[in-house]
C-alpha atoms as one frame of an Amber mdcrd trajectory, in Angstrom:
protein
   0.000   0.000   0.000   1.380   3.416  -0.962   1.667   6.326   1.421  -1.113
   8.226  -0.324  -3.521   5.278  -0.091  -2.699   4.985   3.590  -3.347   8.706
   3.969  -6.785   8.399   2.349  -7.690   5.578   4.721  -6.578   7.656   7.696
  -8.594  10.625   6.423 -11.726   8.484   6.118 -11.234   7.077   9.623 -10.685
  10.596  10.982 -13.892  11.791   9.307 -15.853   8.933  10.905 -14.521  10.016
  14.289 -15.387  13.673  13.686 -18.885  12.864  12.435 -19.430  10.874  15.610
 -18.280  13.734  17.802 -19.594  16.652  15.764 -23.002  15.272  14.735 -24.015
  12.373  16.967 -22.520  13.988  20.076 -24.770  17.091  19.994 -27.851  14.957
  19.207 -27.154  12.698  22.184 -26.498  15.688  24.443 -29.832  17.188  23.392
 -31.604  14.030  24.603 -30.268  13.485  28.145 -32.937  10.857  28.831 -31.142
   8.555  26.399 -27.576   9.564  27.245 -27.655   9.956  31.007 -24.480  10.541
  32.978 -21.174   8.701  32.870 -22.194   6.810  36.029 -25.624   5.978  34.667
 -24.984   5.491  30.964 -27.818   4.051  28.921 -26.447   2.225  25.914 -29.078
   3.255  23.413 -28.434   2.384  19.731 -27.338   5.973  19.063 -24.894   5.951
  21.968 -23.465   2.605  20.828 -22.951   3.948  17.312 -21.347   7.086  18.762
 -18.796   5.135  20.788 -18.141   2.747  17.907 -17.317   5.702  15.650 -15.050
   7.248  18.283 -13.237   3.950  18.856 -12.698   3.501  15.129 -11.444   7.072
  14.998  -8.586   6.275  17.391  -6.863   4.439  14.527  -6.277   7.611  12.509
  -3.753   9.558  14.591  -1.060   6.814  14.775  -1.268   6.540  10.978  -0.816
  10.289  10.627   2.173  10.075  12.981   3.674   7.386  10.754   3.077   9.508
   7.651   4.507  12.575   9.394   7.741  10.744  10.115   7.899   9.411   6.561
   7.557  12.989   5.367  10.205  14.052   7.844  12.652  11.397   6.640  12.250
  12.239   2.957  11.573  15.973   3.105  14.047  18.239   1.302  13.086  21.203
   3.474  11.988  20.406   7.026  11.583  24.070   7.924   9.115  24.473   5.075
   7.363  21.293   6.211   6.993  22.704   9.727   5.787  26.066   8.356   3.182
  24.323   6.199   1.808  22.402   9.176   1.728  25.559  11.271  -0.007  27.512
   8.506  -2.799  24.966   8.247  -3.019  24.796  12.029  -3.987  28.472  11.933
  -6.301  28.025   8.925  -8.050  25.048  10.530  -8.551  26.532  13.984 -11.954
  28.148  13.421 -13.423  25.067  11.658 -12.008  22.904  14.465 -13.475  25.112
  17.183 -16.875  25.132  15.495 -16.976  21.339  15.728 -15.218  20.667  19.032
 -15.658  23.733  21.221 -18.552  25.892  20.061 -22.211  24.908  20.133 -24.726
  25.946  17.493 -26.295  28.237  20.097 -22.956  29.979  20.684 -22.384  30.195
  16.939 -25.747  31.881  16.484 -24.591  34.487  18.979 -21.520  35.177  16.843
 -18.851  33.134  18.624 -16.540  31.391  16.141 -13.282  30.751  18.001 -12.204
  29.281  21.333  -8.614  29.284  22.556  -8.898  26.602  25.242  -8.428  23.661
  22.843  -6.582  23.684  19.504  -6.483  21.425  16.452  -4.162  18.484  15.766
  -2.051  20.341  13.193  -0.399  22.133  16.131   0.461  18.758  17.671   1.914
  17.491  14.402   3.866  20.715  13.803   5.512  20.838  17.217   6.039  17.071
  17.215   7.902  17.542  13.932   9.964  20.293  15.526  10.867  17.994  18.423
  12.118  15.161  16.241  13.985  17.616  14.013  15.938  18.881  17.002  16.590
  15.335  18.219  17.669  14.235  14.731  20.127  17.135  14.414  21.499  16.307
  17.855  21.977  12.635  16.932  24.138  13.638  13.965  26.548  15.759  16.012
  29.814  13.740  15.954  31.153  14.779  19.356  28.515  15.615  21.932  29.591
  17.650  24.915  27.566  18.196  28.060  26.559  21.642  26.783  24.867  20.149
  23.714  22.778  17.848  25.927  21.683  20.817  27.999  20.784  22.883  24.936
  18.796  20.098  23.273  17.067  19.156  26.520  16.136  22.786  27.157  14.769
  23.248  23.627  12.671  20.106  23.918  11.265  21.190  27.276  10.403  24.621
  25.860   8.567  23.037  22.918   6.641  20.718  25.237   5.705  23.701  27.418
   4.418  25.505  24.323   2.342  22.435  23.437   1.039  22.264  27.011   0.092
  25.932  26.854  -1.662  25.613  23.498  -3.579  22.476  24.572  -3.911  21.041
  21.040  -5.647  17.765  20.240  -3.695  14.919  21.944  -1.527  17.563  23.640
   1.852  16.752  25.172   1.087  13.021  25.018   0.579  13.355  21.266   3.901
  15.157  20.841   5.680  12.493  22.893   3.983   9.787  20.821   5.628  11.334
  17.749   9.012  11.183  19.485   8.400   7.562  20.496   7.552   6.650  16.899
  10.691   8.426  15.657  12.800   6.167  17.886  11.712   3.212  15.724  11.740
   5.070  12.409  13.197   2.097  10.502  10.433  -0.310  11.507   6.855   0.805
  10.616   5.117  -1.682  12.911   7.300  -0.930  15.950   6.989   2.767  15.166
   3.197   2.592  15.308   3.146   0.315  18.348   5.385   2.765  20.218   3.202
   5.763  19.399  -0.006   3.974  20.420   1.525   2.785  23.688   2.304   6.396
  24.587  -1.181   7.527  23.498  -2.698   5.012  25.920  -1.417   7.259  28.709
  -4.086   9.777  27.716  -7.084   7.453  27.458  -7.975   3.766  27.586 -10.069
   4.369  24.456  -6.804   4.535  22.518  -6.553   0.746  22.805  -8.220   0.367
  19.392  -5.424   2.468  17.891  -3.264  -0.674  17.903  -5.248  -1.689  14.806
  -3.245   0.978  12.985  -0.307  -1.447  13.096  -2.133  -3.707  10.629  -2.669
  -0.856   8.165   0.817   0.591   8.512   2.182  -2.930   8.032   0.784  -2.842
   4.479   2.937   0.177   3.559   5.148  -0.657   0.567   7.568   2.258   0.845
   6.227   4.191  -2.139   4.587   7.584  -2.002   2.004   6.774  -4.670   0.014
   9.164  -6.803  -1.713  12.098  -5.189  -1.493  15.756  -4.291   0.091  16.568
  -0.943  -2.293  19.491  -0.497  -5.364  17.251  -0.434  -5.025  16.320   3.232
  -4.220  19.854   4.312  -7.373  21.148   2.610  -9.518  18.153   3.543  -9.097
  18.789   7.254 -10.723  22.247   7.527 -13.211  21.583   4.701 -14.672  18.400
   6.194 -14.979  20.126   9.576 -16.923  22.992   7.992 -19.191  20.462   6.272
 -19.941  18.808   9.624 -20.804  22.192  11.135 -23.051  22.986   8.169 -24.949
  19.691   8.525 -25.292  20.214  12.277 -26.825  23.636  11.689 -29.188  22.289
   8.998 -30.553  19.555  11.286 -30.916  21.996  14.158 -28.309  20.741  16.602
């Protein structure tokens, strides 16, 4: 399986997850008699479908981590790669907030952005920055104690920035990227490492181990496709979810 085919699969899985959260979630919340509380959860058909979609969605992020590292390894300009991720993090923030942080009622009152929780492009961008610093450090022929201090300090600063931004998957997501990088020559171990770290954030991430099966089909080729498709797909599909939610009145 080529990298672009793998990317399309990850995009589809991500969309399933976002439809579950962005469409089914508000419907369930609007009918508390069927949803109940965490301690008194009624497993109605809608709730079961919701959790099934969210569990399937856990598979996407480890695949994107794998693809990020593949891009990192073969990129001719890592600074440009980082800048591109950061640019689309900014572009995607309002669509992301409209799905994950802002209700239709708040939107009707004119609220379109929320700074408490940011989109996954920030996680990918700063995770890329972390492994870039580590990779440069690894290639230094003679490492003195000062170089360890500098690299350690830079990594801590980046993780503090991630913690402050509170993007999707947060610090755990950034560390999952580092864990995957440590096994960059073995796709299956790479994915297993990232998922194991992600489990620290939620037990729901257990289904993410299924990503190992998909990544294991990677044949090393990039395949045909436009690299901009994923970047554009992310904010566009989020806006579509918001539009549908508004149309159905939730």
